[in-house]
XYZ file of C-alpha atoms in Angstrom:
710
model
C 184.208 56.238 49.906
C 184.761 57.939 53.118
C 184.219 61.415 51.556
C 181.037 60.246 50.735
C 180.176 58.483 54.150
C 181.078 61.523 56.013
C 177.905 63.303 54.889
C 175.961 60.602 55.155
C 176.795 60.010 58.660
C 176.842 63.965 59.501
C 172.905 63.302 58.308
C 172.162 60.411 60.239
C 173.657 62.448 63.202
C 171.976 65.228 62.192
C 168.609 63.340 61.838
C 169.477 61.289 65.264
C 170.142 64.629 67.322
C 167.069 66.149 65.797
C 165.165 63.086 66.898
C 166.667 63.063 70.294
C 165.832 66.800 70.349
C 162.599 66.386 69.417
C 161.350 63.324 71.735
C 162.983 65.665 74.599
C 160.818 68.561 73.780
C 157.726 66.494 73.542
C 157.995 64.767 76.516
C 158.633 68.436 77.842
C 156.030 69.886 76.141
C 153.711 66.754 77.347
C 154.249 67.784 81.011
C 153.751 71.181 81.103
C 150.629 70.122 79.337
C 149.414 67.950 81.800
C 150.527 70.639 84.675
C 148.790 73.063 83.056
C 145.835 70.842 82.404
C 145.673 69.787 86.055
C 146.059 73.257 86.830
C 142.845 74.400 85.133
C 141.141 71.820 86.499
C 141.993 72.504 89.662
C 140.975 76.439 89.278
C 137.367 75.381 87.540
C 136.890 72.678 90.567
C 137.721 75.129 92.949
C 135.216 77.621 91.662
C 132.459 75.479 91.473
C 133.602 74.555 95.091
C 132.982 77.934 95.882
C 129.230 78.140 94.815
C 128.500 75.255 96.583
C 129.919 76.299 99.915
C 128.414 79.688 99.675
C 125.074 77.667 98.935
C 125.557 75.749 102.147
C 126.319 78.542 104.217
C 123.503 80.353 103.082
C 121.309 77.301 104.316
C 123.382 77.552 108.119
C 122.604 81.421 107.501
C 118.575 80.657 107.465
C 118.860 78.088 110.333
C 120.248 80.454 112.459
C 117.811 83.480 111.597
C 114.684 80.452 111.677
C 116.701 79.551 115.553
C 116.687 83.512 116.181
C 113.007 83.501 115.290
C 111.861 80.676 117.677
C 113.714 82.617 120.241
C 112.092 85.381 120.412
C 108.435 86.019 122.602
C 105.331 85.042 120.463
C 102.717 82.390 120.192
C 103.259 79.215 118.380
C 100.839 80.370 115.716
C 103.274 83.369 115.408
C 106.447 81.363 115.148
C 104.585 78.965 112.705
C 103.639 82.212 110.568
C 107.466 83.072 109.998
C 109.039 79.988 109.566
C 106.304 79.251 106.646
C 107.342 82.753 105.184
C 110.893 81.281 105.406
C 109.950 78.009 103.985
C 108.008 79.517 101.099
C 110.564 82.361 100.334
C 113.105 79.532 99.376
C 112.465 76.803 96.795
C 115.073 74.578 97.935
C 113.006 73.998 101.204
C 110.866 70.857 101.402
C 110.258 70.832 105.286
C 111.112 72.722 108.306
C 111.027 71.667 111.862
C 111.617 72.817 115.097
C 112.620 71.123 118.425
C 113.549 71.698 121.981
C 116.793 71.073 123.948
C 115.528 67.385 124.753
C 115.004 66.856 120.943
C 110.481 67.197 120.926
C 109.222 68.219 118.274
C 107.606 71.633 118.764
C 106.254 72.258 115.445
C 106.655 70.597 111.639
C 105.967 71.976 108.417
C 105.835 70.809 105.193
C 106.152 72.022 101.387
C 102.670 72.649 100.194
C 103.772 70.062 97.342
C 105.670 67.539 99.239
C 108.422 65.280 97.689
C 106.294 61.934 96.823
C 109.932 59.987 97.038
C 109.981 60.736 100.753
C 107.239 58.960 103.085
C 106.270 61.537 105.914
C 106.602 59.371 108.448
C 110.098 58.442 107.512
C 110.972 61.841 106.958
C 109.732 63.090 110.439
C 111.842 60.261 112.024
C 115.292 60.995 110.170
C 114.311 64.886 110.886
C 114.521 64.226 114.902
C 117.289 62.073 114.642
C 119.017 64.625 112.879
C 118.114 67.080 115.200
C 119.341 65.204 118.392
C 122.677 64.757 116.984
C 122.372 68.676 116.027
C 122.096 68.923 119.674
C 125.300 67.198 120.313
C 127.011 69.557 118.550
C 127.938 73.271 119.493
C 125.640 76.149 118.480
C 125.660 76.920 114.793
C 127.293 74.334 113.722
C 125.832 72.325 111.026
C 124.754 68.382 111.153
C 123.487 66.706 107.871
C 121.558 63.513 107.170
C 122.375 60.722 105.364
C 121.096 60.126 101.662
C 117.094 60.298 101.979
C 116.143 59.785 98.226
C 119.202 57.250 96.780
C 116.902 55.771 94.546
C 115.915 59.000 92.764
C 119.366 61.125 92.640
C 120.400 61.306 96.246
C 119.868 65.047 96.488
C 117.615 65.207 99.163
C 118.939 65.866 102.387
C 118.129 67.360 106.242
C 120.493 70.144 107.518
C 120.237 71.257 111.365
C 121.725 72.964 113.664
C 121.885 73.869 117.444
C 120.374 76.848 118.981
C 122.379 78.918 120.952
C 122.988 77.532 124.961
C 121.087 78.486 128.008
C 122.678 77.687 130.989
C 125.424 75.518 129.234
C 122.433 73.573 127.543
C 121.351 74.405 124.209
C 117.576 75.907 123.803
C 116.675 73.961 120.507
C 117.633 72.991 117.334
C 116.328 73.449 114.010
C 116.164 70.968 110.986
C 115.382 71.463 107.195
C 114.731 69.012 104.819
C 116.452 70.427 101.177
C 116.794 69.316 97.704
C 120.631 70.593 97.474
C 120.515 69.396 93.570
C 120.607 73.056 92.340
C 123.453 73.550 95.017
C 125.789 70.930 93.296
C 124.629 72.255 89.567
C 128.261 73.505 89.280
C 129.976 70.387 90.035
C 128.126 69.062 86.983
C 129.148 71.857 84.776
C 133.157 71.184 85.635
C 132.396 67.308 84.551
C 130.478 68.126 81.540
C 132.527 66.700 79.039
C 132.886 63.585 77.802
C 136.065 62.423 79.411
C 135.630 63.387 82.459
C 133.909 61.591 85.627
C 133.228 62.883 89.307
C 132.959 61.024 92.509
C 131.348 63.065 95.252
C 131.786 61.588 99.265
C 129.292 62.959 101.603
C 129.752 63.927 104.864
C 129.228 60.350 106.361
C 132.246 59.105 104.420
C 129.526 57.623 101.516
C 129.846 58.467 98.330
C 126.510 59.739 97.034
C 124.604 58.693 94.061
C 125.634 61.781 92.205
C 128.896 60.166 91.451
C 129.952 57.688 88.528
C 128.704 54.343 89.170
C 131.461 52.992 88.403
C 133.908 55.455 90.493
C 131.749 54.590 93.665
C 131.979 50.859 93.127
C 135.766 51.121 93.171
C 135.299 53.212 96.195
C 133.595 50.842 98.561
C 136.885 47.910 97.309
C 139.618 50.484 97.324
C 140.159 49.877 101.014
C 140.795 45.835 100.165
C 143.976 44.914 99.985
C 145.509 44.061 96.506
C 142.730 45.875 94.823
C 145.022 46.993 91.901
C 144.287 50.505 92.052
C 146.954 51.917 94.760
C 146.370 55.212 93.338
C 143.288 55.210 93.254
C 142.753 53.885 97.086
C 145.416 57.091 97.830
C 142.775 59.289 96.128
C 140.039 58.127 98.554
C 141.802 58.123 101.585
C 142.533 61.820 101.045
C 139.303 62.465 100.175
C 138.054 61.008 103.850
C 140.770 63.336 105.157
C 139.544 66.334 103.474
C 142.485 67.286 102.013
C 142.899 69.321 98.112
C 145.009 68.577 95.447
C 146.222 66.752 92.333
C 146.896 63.204 91.805
C 147.834 61.117 88.220
C 146.863 57.562 87.849
C 148.461 55.466 85.078
C 147.049 54.143 82.360
C 146.197 50.458 83.734
C 144.421 51.768 86.777
C 142.373 54.319 84.371
C 141.643 51.362 82.349
C 140.289 49.324 85.478
C 138.302 52.303 86.611
C 136.475 52.254 82.870
C 138.283 55.617 82.034
C 139.864 54.226 78.460
C 143.622 53.188 77.941
C 145.354 56.691 78.969
C 146.547 58.709 81.808
C 144.026 60.249 84.521
C 144.690 63.462 86.252
C 142.603 63.273 89.650
C 141.996 66.935 91.090
C 140.282 66.687 94.704
C 138.941 68.860 97.320
C 137.030 69.043 100.573
C 133.618 71.149 100.561
C 133.857 72.309 104.146
C 130.777 73.069 105.987
C 130.434 75.118 109.531
C 131.850 73.129 112.301
C 133.906 70.800 110.490
C 132.131 68.544 108.533
C 132.406 68.001 105.095
C 131.963 66.551 101.702
C 134.649 65.881 99.433
C 134.411 65.902 95.520
C 137.158 64.686 93.241
C 137.006 64.857 89.215
C 138.674 62.202 87.021
C 140.111 63.392 83.331
C 141.241 61.186 80.708
C 144.621 62.869 79.064
C 143.867 60.806 75.759
C 142.991 64.231 74.144
C 146.364 65.173 75.032
C 148.295 62.214 73.978
C 146.382 62.427 70.617
C 147.516 65.994 70.574
C 151.268 64.389 71.447
C 151.288 61.735 68.492
C 150.300 63.811 66.024
C 152.852 66.303 66.934
C 155.585 63.552 66.841
C 154.664 61.907 63.605
C 154.633 65.039 61.602
C 158.114 66.329 63.347
C 160.017 62.717 62.627
C 158.401 62.792 58.973
C 159.781 66.021 58.024
C 163.063 65.119 59.707
C 162.781 61.905 57.721
C 162.389 63.567 54.433
C 165.474 66.004 53.988
C 168.054 67.535 56.586
C 167.139 70.751 54.652
C 164.047 71.346 56.330
C 165.597 71.049 59.997
C 165.436 74.794 60.563
C 162.037 75.092 58.643
C 160.809 71.830 61.189
C 162.328 73.509 64.234
C 160.335 77.065 63.248
C 157.356 74.720 62.779
C 157.549 73.211 65.848
C 157.897 77.307 67.749
C 154.725 77.911 65.707
C 152.872 75.007 66.525
C 153.861 75.123 70.376
C 152.812 78.731 70.437
C 149.858 77.954 68.370
C 148.744 75.065 70.827
C 149.261 77.661 73.807
C 147.231 80.019 71.948
C 144.528 78.105 71.867
C 144.415 76.653 74.896
C 144.440 80.131 76.208
C 141.226 80.941 73.672
C 139.432 77.782 75.137
C 140.502 78.953 78.510
C 139.010 82.845 78.142
C 135.859 81.350 76.142
C 134.967 78.948 79.066
C 135.580 81.838 81.871
C 133.435 83.967 79.626
C 130.552 81.415 79.692
C 130.790 80.688 82.989
C 131.024 84.523 83.835
C 127.843 85.217 81.296
C 126.062 82.079 82.570
C 127.146 83.616 86.609
C 125.568 86.583 85.577
C 122.522 85.519 83.924
C 121.639 83.176 86.846
C 122.279 86.457 89.232
C 119.873 88.566 87.408
C 117.186 85.709 87.140
C 117.565 85.207 90.921
C 116.911 89.257 91.754
C 113.699 89.353 93.488
C 113.500 92.995 91.457
C 112.066 92.558 87.729
C 114.654 93.425 84.989
C 114.183 94.312 81.383
C 117.007 94.526 78.836
C 116.679 97.010 75.490
C 118.653 97.364 72.545
C 119.116 100.576 71.075
C 115.564 101.445 69.603
C 113.782 100.155 72.625
C 112.729 97.084 72.099
C 113.214 93.858 74.588
C 116.437 91.688 74.532
C 116.102 90.176 77.805
C 113.519 89.592 80.631
C 114.925 88.177 84.063
C 112.612 85.498 86.440
C 111.132 88.100 88.877
C 109.113 89.905 85.697
C 108.987 87.161 83.037
C 105.907 85.599 84.863
C 104.038 89.188 84.992
C 104.406 90.024 81.303
C 103.330 87.999 78.116
C 104.710 84.748 76.666
C 107.188 86.231 74.354
C 108.366 89.640 74.356
C 111.417 89.283 73.264
C 112.465 91.749 70.291
C 109.274 93.293 70.580
C 108.835 97.263 71.821
C 108.462 98.058 75.374
C 104.868 98.897 75.445
C 104.492 95.133 74.822
C 105.897 94.043 78.161
C 102.863 95.973 80.080
C 99.861 95.395 78.146
C 97.705 96.276 81.085
C 98.867 99.615 81.391
C 97.737 103.158 80.200
C 99.607 104.358 77.156
C 100.716 107.873 79.427
C 102.371 105.621 81.698
C 103.922 103.759 78.924
C 105.355 106.984 77.385
C 106.623 107.863 80.987
C 108.691 104.364 81.150
C 109.986 105.378 77.541
C 110.844 108.816 78.040
C 113.020 107.737 81.209
C 114.875 105.460 79.523
C 115.666 107.860 76.396
C 116.388 110.633 79.278
C 118.904 108.279 80.998
C 120.870 107.013 77.589
C 120.826 111.000 76.696
C 122.510 111.800 79.823
C 124.585 109.221 80.442
C 123.664 108.444 83.965
C 120.851 106.601 85.686
C 117.460 108.394 86.388
C 114.929 106.631 88.733
C 110.894 107.441 89.785
C 110.516 106.433 93.411
C 107.643 105.560 94.647
C 105.382 106.099 91.885
C 102.139 104.855 91.992
C 101.396 103.338 88.579
C 99.022 100.860 87.143
C 101.587 98.726 85.085
C 100.028 94.991 85.280
C 96.212 95.900 85.002
C 95.721 97.143 88.554
C 97.477 100.105 90.569
C 100.282 99.583 92.574
C 103.451 101.485 93.804
C 106.978 101.353 92.059
C 110.359 102.187 92.072
C 111.487 102.752 88.388
C 115.408 102.794 87.808
C 116.970 103.265 83.874
C 120.328 102.267 84.070
C 122.412 103.577 80.727
C 124.837 100.655 79.324
C 128.017 101.173 77.555
C 128.868 98.284 75.209
C 132.850 97.709 74.940
C 131.676 94.826 72.012
C 130.066 97.085 69.244
C 128.041 93.682 68.871
C 126.612 94.001 71.621
C 122.742 94.466 71.649
C 121.933 95.960 75.485
C 122.047 99.544 75.615
C 119.921 100.135 78.399
C 118.569 98.294 81.519
C 114.751 99.110 82.708
C 114.373 98.208 86.816
C 111.239 97.619 88.071
C 110.783 97.269 91.855
C 107.394 96.472 93.262
C 106.653 97.825 96.464
C 102.843 97.220 97.181
C 103.774 94.725 99.754
C 105.906 97.091 101.848
C 102.921 99.402 101.712
C 100.613 96.508 102.789
C 103.243 95.910 105.535
C 103.561 99.646 106.385
C 99.635 99.376 106.818
C 99.798 96.700 109.295
C 102.409 98.344 111.045
C 100.504 101.353 111.771
C 97.293 99.631 112.153
C 99.294 97.366 114.990
C 100.082 100.501 116.711
C 96.832 102.059 116.947
C 95.571 98.746 117.927
C 97.977 98.928 120.998
C 96.946 102.635 121.707
C 93.377 100.963 122.670
C 94.605 98.727 124.938
C 96.721 101.559 126.673
C 93.476 103.946 125.895
C 91.192 101.748 127.381
C 93.059 100.887 130.613
C 93.374 104.706 131.488
C 89.814 105.562 131.103
C 88.104 102.358 132.703
C 90.270 103.400 135.718
C 89.986 107.191 135.410
C 86.337 107.671 134.442
C 84.807 104.234 135.231
C 84.120 104.852 138.966
C 83.378 108.915 138.852
C 80.755 108.216 136.446
C 79.438 105.714 138.732
C 78.847 107.612 141.288
C 77.362 110.413 138.640
C 74.936 107.609 137.857
C 73.922 106.900 141.510
C 73.479 110.602 142.202
C 71.118 111.316 139.177
C 68.754 108.141 140.094
C 68.755 109.390 143.636
C 67.665 112.536 142.673
C 64.903 111.661 140.347
C 64.054 108.977 142.898
C 63.409 112.235 145.249
C 61.889 114.222 142.804
C 59.246 111.707 141.232
C 58.112 110.602 137.795
C 55.790 114.198 137.858
C 58.524 116.629 138.548
C 59.490 119.025 135.566
C 63.362 117.480 136.183
C 62.631 114.251 135.887
C 63.196 113.748 132.147
C 66.453 115.568 132.354
C 67.859 113.155 134.996
C 66.899 110.749 132.893
C 68.576 111.411 130.121
C 71.697 111.941 132.317
C 71.500 108.591 132.978
C 70.858 107.008 129.668
C 73.625 109.097 128.583
C 75.925 107.797 131.462
C 74.952 104.197 130.452
C 76.156 104.849 126.713
C 79.332 105.854 127.977
C 79.336 102.516 130.180
C 78.634 100.660 127.161
C 81.710 101.625 125.298
C 84.265 101.784 128.220
C 82.774 97.822 128.693
C 83.764 96.939 124.951
C 87.456 99.021 125.171
C 88.066 96.748 128.420
C 86.447 93.337 126.467
C 88.829 94.232 123.510
C 91.978 95.369 125.740
C 91.469 92.101 128.068
C 90.944 89.852 124.764
C 92.683 86.599 126.002
C 94.198 83.867 123.766
C 92.128 81.626 122.027
C 91.151 78.278 123.738
C 91.014 76.184 120.678
C 89.296 73.341 120.404
C 86.962 71.514 117.816
C 83.723 73.443 117.056
C 80.868 72.662 115.404
C 79.724 75.622 113.186
C 75.875 74.360 112.574
C 74.743 74.443 115.585
C 76.781 78.036 116.468
C 75.341 79.558 113.248
C 71.536 78.536 113.859
C 72.208 79.585 117.402
C 72.991 83.338 115.764
C 70.168 83.216 113.953
C 67.830 82.609 116.615
C 69.350 85.342 118.811
C 69.324 87.994 115.772
C 65.869 86.649 114.473
C 63.888 89.152 116.506
C 66.061 92.245 116.005
C 65.968 91.578 112.023
C 62.148 91.435 111.880
C 62.419 94.629 113.853
C 64.400 96.010 111.152
C 61.969 94.381 108.696
C 65.478 92.658 106.958
C 65.563 88.567 106.110
C 68.328 87.139 107.647
C 69.188 83.657 106.336
C 71.830 80.877 107.005
C 73.138 78.061 105.104
C 75.796 75.968 106.761
C 76.063 72.313 105.267
C 76.539 69.719 107.187
C 79.837 68.932 105.329
C 81.610 71.779 106.860
C 83.970 70.182 109.078
C 84.693 71.382 113.107
C 86.462 74.485 113.418
C 89.485 75.193 115.707
C 88.125 78.173 117.730
C 87.190 79.327 121.161
C 83.461 78.826 120.822
C 82.545 82.414 122.485
C 84.761 84.512 120.267
C 83.510 82.808 117.419
C 80.219 83.423 118.232
C 80.893 87.602 119.110
C 82.348 87.581 115.621
C 79.342 86.469 113.882
C 77.149 88.466 115.878
C 79.118 91.344 114.919
C 79.181 91.033 111.891
C 75.763 90.336 111.238
C 74.231 93.075 113.291
C 76.769 95.268 111.098
C 75.046 93.419 107.774
C 71.414 94.389 109.414
C 72.385 97.765 109.889
C 73.757 98.572 106.427
C 70.247 97.224 105.292
C 67.089 99.333 104.846
C 63.774 98.135 104.840
C 63.186 94.875 103.121
C 67.013 94.094 102.875
C 68.379 90.751 102.804
C 71.395 89.389 104.935
C 72.557 86.072 103.963
C 75.359 83.693 106.169
C 76.830 80.613 104.213
C 79.651 78.831 104.979
C 81.923 76.133 102.925
C 85.103 74.403 102.904
C 88.198 75.291 100.893
C 90.284 73.036 99.399
C 93.334 73.276 97.682
C 97.469 74.237 98.968
C 97.031 77.304 99.635
C 94.945 76.713 102.697
C 97.474 75.058 104.476
C 97.928 71.594 105.904
C 94.447 71.076 107.605
C 92.567 73.305 105.310
C 90.168 76.612 105.953
C 86.376 77.061 106.078
C 85.005 80.553 104.393
C 82.273 81.733 106.626
C 80.607 84.711 104.646
C 78.237 87.482 105.709
C 76.614 89.095 102.990
C 74.095 91.950 102.604
C 72.710 94.182 99.875
C 72.606 97.257 102.141
C 74.304 100.788 101.163
C 77.848 99.506 101.041
C 81.179 100.932 101.686
C 82.882 104.011 99.589
C 86.130 102.768 98.361
C 88.013 105.406 99.691
C 87.430 104.296 103.443
C 87.504 100.157 102.485
C 91.116 100.189 104.089
C 89.761 102.533 107.376
C 87.120 99.987 108.444
C 89.111 97.510 110.879
C 90.694 100.729 112.663
C 89.112 101.518 116.193
C 86.878 104.160 116.344
C 86.136 104.267 113.004
C 82.662 104.206 112.173
C 80.075 105.105 109.093
C 76.834 105.009 111.388
C 75.472 108.259 113.566
C 76.302 109.416 116.598
C 75.451 107.623 119.488
C 74.630 104.504 117.155
C 78.507 102.643 117.589
C 81.616 102.942 118.714
C 84.036 101.945 115.772
C 85.207 99.026 117.656
C 83.102 95.801 116.433
C 85.404 94.883 113.101
C 88.265 95.840 114.753
C 87.384 93.253 117.755
C 86.577 90.530 114.610
C 89.914 91.110 113.019
C 91.731 90.748 116.619
C 89.857 87.616 116.928
C 90.024 86.287 113.899
C 94.072 86.935 113.893
C 94.325 85.496 117.176
C 93.086 81.997 115.635
C 95.586 82.207 112.604
C 92.767 83.390 109.957
C 91.877 86.105 108.438
C 89.596 88.364 107.083
C 88.546 89.610 103.416
C 86.192 92.290 102.570
C 84.353 93.436 99.387
C 81.571 96.208 99.008
C 80.145 98.212 96.356
C 78.677 101.324 97.328
C 74.707 101.626 96.777
C 75.076 97.311 96.121
C 75.982 95.801 99.098
C 79.126 94.524 101.059
C 80.716 90.328 101.502
C 82.610 90.088 104.865
C 84.769 86.461 104.077
C 86.124 85.047 107.285
C 89.182 82.326 106.521
C 89.049 80.216 109.612
C 91.631 77.158 110.268
C 90.039 73.674 110.582
C 90.471 71.469 113.793
C 92.788 68.363 113.150
C 91.474 64.763 112.775
C 91.405 62.797 115.455
C 95.024 60.446 114.988
C 96.328 64.197 115.672
C 94.139 65.404 118.442
C 97.533 65.523 120.607
C 99.342 67.450 118.397
C 96.948 70.361 117.956
C 96.535 70.456 121.685
C 100.138 71.236 121.911
C 99.899 74.072 119.018
C 97.221 75.686 120.575
C 99.166 75.757 123.816
């Protein structure tokens, strides 16, 4: 009996030891899993918060850059154009405003497609309030507004910063309305699985609408006594304090918070901004999956131990293998998540590059196109040959691109074509082309080369504008010098010539020669006056000007001249054309110069038409533009000279018939009023000059218009 019981007791003792050992092992494994699980979540959250912080810091840099622009000398119209460029360059910006040191609005620019969820009146008031709060903080610090569109996602915020101080007082502030949804997109990726919930607390200490609704409700109740969620209340206090860390919550609290009956791991961290203010984000993730894994492991181990003691060793081996398999599985999932995040980040970087990128396979087919180039190539070119991406390019150009890619792969080094004039997209432009070979570590990877297309057309246009500006500056200096050094001697010579002519009398043989001297001196004097008028052009005194009467007065002034040249001159200005924001004298001068040039270009029987029409659409700005068109059927301008007609002293007229300053003066006046000039000409068919001139503001906004004009 004793010999029978002994093995049984030993077996029971062995089973009990196995059970105790298994239980201890499972508890230890579970603790390790929870710690690793929390650590992985903390790393993911830190990476996501890093992306959000970079986006917010970029906004701060843009605000400081806008402040530097506003601090630079220049007219308000120039500042408006510079801030408009910044507003259009960043898609998340919906409005931008500048204020002086007392918080008074200097200018306000709205996105061309304003968000209908926010009224303009409320937006203006909130931007002004945020700017005034920014003025009370050190320059460079970011100040944020409360949620502007809580009912529609809560992503619109106003960020403002004060400009550097002068004599102890900030010079002003700049505020921008930002759609922050893309900034916080990494946080949504972190909480994309079904077991995770997010709590996002704004800079004003309240949960944003992007938070889980149940957690947001408990946030407001956590400060109450006997709330029943002490762990969550402690988490709320840590979020408000801007702390970072990990906090486990019990099953009871998890069930109250709507996260299921399982323990919850909460990881939290602040999203800091310059100046000390911060958002705070927390992710609460249920450990139900870990518990399920734990329970299945316990059942299998205890089942095997209960069957037979003989399988104890096999069971131990199984536990070890299962543990290793679980660790390997977690590592695989972590690596897969990292690879997916890296792939997504790489795709986003390529899509946001301003330079076009084509990815090519080994046989020269397109495997991917980034965002900058996608809008310029046909709809679906993935899988197609390289030539299909440039249907408007000549065959020799496409062959050069293919040869560049092949040479780069053969030589295994990047090759480039710099500053090439090519017609890639139907019209000729200047491009830098780079072929970059790729060495694929994975044999399944399709991409073997990149073709980078860098469009330099805008850079060339800016260089041309800079050169023209330098020429205009030279004209101003030259005009002042000529007027001072030549004007007075010419007057003396003319007076002496007239005196001698009067003494000799009209019948003297030298009389006509003296008349020629006086005539030529008058011609030089007219040129000097034009130079002086150009160099002394004053800032426009803008006020509403009715276009119809002004155009008709120009018609009356030039009608006799047109009839003398046997040219038909007609005008067409509808009554519906709104008033222009202009200096009436300078606007008349522009029309006179353009119409006289058109008459000069026509032969006998020619026709000159002056028309006007109002433009509509987001491209024309907040108050719209009016198109003034002067069209003739004259000789036209050669294509190679179109870029020179606005240069000082350039003229196609015969010697002595023009100074080459008329169109230069026109361009200067139009730019001074915030407009632009467009020129189209075909040799032998005629020329059309279109002046896009800003419309005067409506009556309720006249006061703001006067302030802008100043």
